[in-house]
Amino acid sequence: MAQQINKTIYWSLVTHEDWNLYIAATSEGLCYVGSPNQPVEELFSWAGSRFPGSPLVEEDAALQPYAKELIEYLQGERTQFTLPFDFHGTAFQMAVWNALCDIPYGETLSYSDIANAIQKPASVRAVGAAIGANPILVTVPCHRVIGKNGAMTGYRGGLDMKVKLLQLEKESVASVQYEK
């Protein structure tokens, strides 16, 4: 995986209800959404391994557009994100992450569905590993991937966050269908 050296990473804290999420972006787009209520060291550790030598600058103003979209989503007012991403991984990881972005709001797929979507049906475990390495929680919707039997499976943000995100989407979709 190519390292992105000396790319300034701007970061901020987003607070919504009982969640504090650190987010980060480069000049090219959102590059990180952290797990809820984790210390800023989670972000610093991630940045140190993915962008070694890059300065980290706390910059609320630069992150405001990303924070706004994230909060709108968490309030059930946004179903898709419009701002750019700046995420880097192996070709396999990028294929998986792009497939995640194709899962419609309010729907779920299984790990094997994602493996089939990227035309690697035998790579279900590798798909799980790639999903676990997704640096941009919520906006790259890895929470929409569940076990083949419908079971809730691992999530970097924790199963509680995954359940809440899926419930939020389910309720938003139901409310839109009810209004029709």
C-alpha positions as YAML, in Angstrom:
chain: A
units: angstrom
residues:
- id: 1
  name: MET
  ca: [0.00, 0.00, 0.00]
- id: 2
  name: ALA
  ca: [1.46, 3.34, -1.00]
- id: 3
  name: GLN
  ca: [2.01, 5.68, 1.92]
- id: 4
  name: GLN
  ca: [0.79, 9.25, 1.66]
- id: 5
  name: ILE
  ca: [3.75, 11.12, 3.12]
- id: 6
  name: ASN
  ca: [3.61, 14.68, 4.46]
- id: 7
  name: LYS
  ca: [-0.04, 15.33, 3.71]
- id: 8
  name: THR
  ca: [-1.50, 17.69, 6.31]
- id: 9
  name: ILE
  ca: [-4.36, 16.05, 8.20]
- id: 10
  name: TYR
  ca: [-6.93, 18.40, 9.68]
- id: 11
  name: TRP
  ca: [-9.03, 17.04, 12.52]
- id: 12
  name: SER
  ca: [-11.94, 17.97, 14.73]
- id: 13
  name: LEU
  ca: [-14.32, 16.50, 17.29]
- id: 14
  name: VAL
  ca: [-17.96, 16.02, 16.33]
- id: 15
  name: THR
  ca: [-20.45, 15.64, 19.15]
- id: 16
  name: HIS
  ca: [-23.94, 14.30, 18.58]
- id: 17
  name: GLU
  ca: [-26.14, 13.18, 21.47]
- id: 18
  name: ASP
  ca: [-24.03, 10.70, 23.45]
- id: 19
  name: TRP
  ca: [-21.36, 10.21, 20.77]
- id: 20
  name: ASN
  ca: [-18.07, 12.03, 20.38]
- id: 21
  name: LEU
  ca: [-16.43, 11.18, 17.05]
- id: 22
  name: TYR
  ca: [-13.07, 12.42, 15.85]
- id: 23
  name: ILE
  ca: [-13.02, 13.16, 12.14]
- id: 24
  name: ALA
  ca: [-10.13, 14.05, 9.87]
- id: 25
  name: ALA
  ca: [-9.64, 15.26, 6.32]
- id: 26
  name: THR
  ca: [-6.85, 16.18, 3.96]
- id: 27
  name: SER
  ca: [-7.12, 18.88, 1.33]
- id: 28
  name: GLU
  ca: [-8.59, 16.17, -0.93]
- id: 29
  name: GLY
  ca: [-11.40, 14.95, 1.32]
- id: 30
  name: LEU
  ca: [-12.57, 13.11, 4.41]
- id: 31
  name: CYS
  ca: [-10.02, 10.48, 5.40]
- id: 32
  name: TYR
  ca: [-11.13, 9.30, 8.84]
- id: 33
  name: VAL
  ca: [-14.17, 8.94, 11.08]
- id: 34
  name: GLY
  ca: [-13.35, 7.46, 14.46]
- id: 35
  name: SER
  ca: [-15.16, 5.10, 16.77]
- id: 36
  name: PRO
  ca: [-17.57, 6.74, 19.21]
- id: 37
  name: ASN
  ca: [-16.22, 8.05, 22.49]
- id: 38
  name: GLN
  ca: [-12.65, 6.95, 21.83]
- id: 39
  name: PRO
  ca: [-9.74, 9.20, 22.79]
- id: 40
  name: VAL
  ca: [-8.02, 11.33, 20.16]
- id: 41
  name: GLU
  ca: [-5.11, 8.85, 20.39]
- id: 42
  name: GLU
  ca: [-7.14, 6.48, 18.17]
- id: 43
  name: LEU
  ca: [-6.93, 9.10, 15.40]
- id: 44
  name: PHE
  ca: [-3.26, 9.87, 16.09]
- id: 45
  name: SER
  ca: [-2.35, 6.16, 15.99]
- id: 46
  name: TRP
  ca: [-4.25, 5.67, 12.72]
- id: 47
  name: ALA
  ca: [-2.63, 8.75, 11.15]
- id: 48
  name: GLY
  ca: [0.83, 7.68, 12.31]
- id: 49
  name: SER
  ca: [0.52, 4.31, 10.58]
- id: 50
  name: ARG
  ca: [-1.23, 5.52, 7.40]
- id: 51
  name: PHE
  ca: [0.35, 8.96, 6.94]
- id: 52
  name: PRO
  ca: [3.73, 8.79, 8.72]
- id: 53
  name: GLY
  ca: [5.40, 12.17, 9.10]
- id: 54
  name: SER
  ca: [2.25, 14.08, 8.22]
- id: 55
  name: PRO
  ca: [1.31, 16.97, 10.49]
- id: 56
  name: LEU
  ca: [-2.00, 16.80, 12.35]
- id: 57
  name: VAL
  ca: [-3.72, 20.15, 12.77]
- id: 58
  name: GLU
  ca: [-6.85, 20.68, 14.83]
- id: 59
  name: GLU
  ca: [-9.04, 22.77, 12.55]
- id: 60
  name: ASP
  ca: [-12.75, 22.91, 13.32]
- id: 61
  name: ALA
  ca: [-13.52, 25.35, 10.49]
- id: 62
  name: ALA
  ca: [-11.97, 23.14, 7.79]
- id: 63
  name: LEU
  ca: [-13.92, 20.11, 9.07]
- id: 64
  name: GLN
  ca: [-17.23, 21.99, 9.45]
- id: 65
  name: PRO
  ca: [-18.72, 20.83, 6.09]
- id: 66
  name: TYR
  ca: [-17.97, 17.19, 6.96]
- id: 67
  name: ALA
  ca: [-19.28, 17.58, 10.51]
- id: 68
  name: LYS
  ca: [-22.47, 19.16, 9.15]
- id: 69
  name: GLU
  ca: [-23.18, 16.25, 6.78]
- id: 70
  name: LEU
  ca: [-22.35, 13.69, 9.46]
- id: 71
  name: ILE
  ca: [-24.70, 15.31, 11.98]
- id: 72
  name: GLU
  ca: [-27.45, 15.64, 9.36]
- id: 73
  name: TYR
  ca: [-27.09, 11.90, 8.73]
- id: 74
  name: LEU
  ca: [-27.18, 11.09, 12.46]
- id: 75
  name: GLN
  ca: [-30.35, 13.19, 12.78]
- id: 76
  name: GLY
  ca: [-32.02, 11.22, 9.97]
- id: 77
  name: GLU
  ca: [-31.95, 14.24, 7.64]
- id: 78
  name: ARG
  ca: [-29.38, 12.95, 5.12]
- id: 79
  name: THR
  ca: [-29.27, 9.66, 3.25]
- id: 80
  name: GLN
  ca: [-26.04, 10.17, 1.30]
- id: 81
  name: PHE
  ca: [-22.83, 12.12, 1.61]
- id: 82
  name: THR
  ca: [-21.78, 14.60, -1.04]
- id: 83
  name: LEU
  ca: [-18.33, 15.70, 0.10]
- id: 84
  name: PRO
  ca: [-15.21, 13.97, -1.24]
- id: 85
  name: PHE
  ca: [-13.30, 11.14, 0.43]
- id: 86
  name: ASP
  ca: [-9.54, 10.71, 0.54]
- id: 87
  name: PHE
  ca: [-9.07, 7.07, 1.40]
- id: 88
  name: HIS
  ca: [-6.23, 4.80, 0.38]
- id: 89
  name: GLY
  ca: [-5.82, 1.07, 0.60]
- id: 90
  name: THR
  ca: [-4.84, -1.93, -1.41]
- id: 91
  name: ALA
  ca: [-6.69, -2.52, -4.69]
- id: 92
  name: PHE
  ca: [-8.76, -5.17, -2.89]
- id: 93
  name: GLN
  ca: [-9.65, -2.84, 0.00]
- id: 94
  name: MET
  ca: [-10.60, -0.07, -2.43]
- id: 95
  name: ALA
  ca: [-12.88, -2.48, -4.32]
- id: 96
  name: VAL
  ca: [-14.58, -3.48, -1.07]
- id: 97
  name: TRP
  ca: [-14.94, 0.10, 0.17]
- id: 98
  name: ASN
  ca: [-16.38, 1.21, -3.16]
- id: 99
  name: ALA
  ca: [-18.85, -1.69, -3.02]
- id: 100
  name: LEU
  ca: [-19.91, -0.52, 0.46]
- id: 101
  name: CYS
  ca: [-20.71, 2.89, -0.99]
- id: 102
  name: ASP
  ca: [-23.08, 1.19, -3.45]
- id: 103
  name: ILE
  ca: [-25.27, -0.31, -0.70]
- id: 104
  name: PRO
  ca: [-28.46, 1.76, -0.70]
- id: 105
  name: TYR
  ca: [-29.43, 3.68, 2.43]
- id: 106
  name: GLY
  ca: [-31.61, 1.54, 4.69]
- id: 107
  name: GLU
  ca: [-30.53, -1.76, 3.14]
- id: 108
  name: THR
  ca: [-28.02, -4.39, 4.19]
- id: 109
  name: LEU
  ca: [-25.88, -6.96, 2.40]
- id: 110
  name: SER
  ca: [-23.88, -9.91, 3.64]
- id: 111
  name: TYR
  ca: [-20.13, -10.34, 3.44]
- id: 112
  name: SER
  ca: [-20.64, -12.93, 0.70]
- id: 113
  name: ASP
  ca: [-22.82, -10.42, -1.21]
- id: 114
  name: ILE
  ca: [-19.90, -7.98, -1.15]
- id: 115
  name: ALA
  ca: [-17.45, -10.72, -2.20]
- id: 116
  name: ASN
  ca: [-19.72, -11.53, -5.15]
- id: 117
  name: ALA
  ca: [-20.15, -7.84, -6.01]
- id: 118
  name: ILE
  ca: [-16.37, -7.43, -6.40]
- id: 119
  name: GLN
  ca: [-16.20, -10.73, -8.33]
- id: 120
  name: LYS
  ca: [-14.19, -12.53, -5.65]
- id: 121
  name: PRO
  ca: [-16.77, -14.99, -4.28]
- id: 122
  name: ALA
  ca: [-14.20, -17.05, -2.37]
- id: 123
  name: SER
  ca: [-12.83, -14.05, -0.48]
- id: 124
  name: VAL
  ca: [-15.49, -13.63, 2.21]
- id: 125
  name: ARG
  ca: [-12.97, -13.54, 5.07]
- id: 126
  name: ALA
  ca: [-10.76, -11.06, 3.22]
- id: 127
  name: VAL
  ca: [-13.83, -8.91, 2.61]
- id: 128
  name: GLY
  ca: [-14.43, -8.91, 6.38]
- id: 129
  name: ALA
  ca: [-10.83, -7.83, 6.98]
- id: 130
  name: ALA
  ca: [-11.11, -5.04, 4.40]
- id: 131
  name: ILE
  ca: [-14.35, -3.84, 5.96]
- id: 132
  name: GLY
  ca: [-12.66, -3.83, 9.38]
- id: 133
  name: ALA
  ca: [-9.91, -1.62, 7.93]
- id: 134
  name: ASN
  ca: [-12.38, 0.97, 6.60]
- id: 135
  name: PRO
  ca: [-11.06, 4.29, 7.95]
- id: 136
  name: ILE
  ca: [-14.23, 6.28, 7.34]
- id: 137
  name: LEU
  ca: [-17.02, 4.93, 9.55]
- id: 138
  name: VAL
  ca: [-20.62, 5.86, 8.79]
- id: 139
  name: THR
  ca: [-19.89, 7.71, 5.53]
- id: 140
  name: VAL
  ca: [-18.42, 4.59, 3.91]
- id: 141
  name: PRO
  ca: [-21.29, 2.46, 5.23]
- id: 142
  name: CYS
  ca: [-19.64, -0.70, 6.53]
- id: 143
  name: HIS
  ca: [-22.43, -0.81, 9.13]
- id: 144
  name: ARG
  ca: [-24.72, -2.02, 6.32]
- id: 145
  name: VAL
  ca: [-22.90, -5.37, 6.12]
- id: 146
  name: ILE
  ca: [-24.29, -8.16, 8.28]
- id: 147
  name: GLY
  ca: [-23.85, -11.89, 8.57]
- id: 148
  name: LYS
  ca: [-25.39, -14.12, 5.91]
- id: 149
  name: ASN
  ca: [-27.90, -15.37, 8.49]
- id: 150
  name: GLY
  ca: [-28.88, -11.78, 9.36]
- id: 151
  name: ALA
  ca: [-26.78, -11.67, 12.53]
- id: 152
  name: MET
  ca: [-25.05, -8.51, 13.64]
- id: 153
  name: THR
  ca: [-21.34, -8.99, 13.17]
- id: 154
  name: GLY
  ca: [-18.24, -7.09, 14.22]
- id: 155
  name: TYR
  ca: [-17.92, -3.36, 13.68]
- id: 156
  name: ARG
  ca: [-14.98, -1.07, 14.47]
- id: 157
  name: GLY
  ca: [-17.37, 1.42, 16.08]
- id: 158
  name: GLY
  ca: [-18.87, -1.32, 18.24]
- id: 159
  name: LEU
  ca: [-22.06, -3.34, 17.78]
- id: 160
  name: ASP
  ca: [-24.08, -0.75, 19.70]
- id: 161
  name: MET
  ca: [-23.19, 1.90, 17.10]
- id: 162
  name: LYS
  ca: [-23.91, -0.50, 14.23]
- id: 163
  name: VAL
  ca: [-27.35, -1.35, 15.62]
- id: 164
  name: LYS
  ca: [-28.15, 2.35, 16.18]
- id: 165
  name: LEU
  ca: [-27.09, 3.30, 12.63]
- id: 166
  name: LEU
  ca: [-29.15, 0.50, 11.05]
- id: 167
  name: GLN
  ca: [-32.15, 1.40, 13.23]
- id: 168
  name: LEU
  ca: [-31.82, 5.08, 12.24]
- id: 169
  name: GLU
  ca: [-31.84, 4.16, 8.55]
- id: 170
  name: LYS
  ca: [-34.72, 1.73, 8.97]
- id: 171
  name: GLU
  ca: [-36.81, 4.37, 10.77]
- id: 172
  name: SER
  ca: [-35.97, 7.06, 8.19]
- id: 173
  name: VAL
  ca: [-36.94, 4.78, 5.29]
- id: 174
  name: ALA
  ca: [-40.15, 3.74, 7.06]
- id: 175
  name: SER
  ca: [-41.06, 7.38, 7.76]
- id: 176
  name: VAL
  ca: [-40.53, 8.36, 4.10]
- id: 177
  name: GLN
  ca: [-42.64, 5.39, 2.95]
- id: 178
  name: TYR
  ca: [-45.34, 6.32, 5.48]
- id: 179
  name: GLU
  ca: [-45.48, 9.89, 4.15]
- id: 180
  name: LYS
  ca: [-46.11, 8.67, 0.57]
...
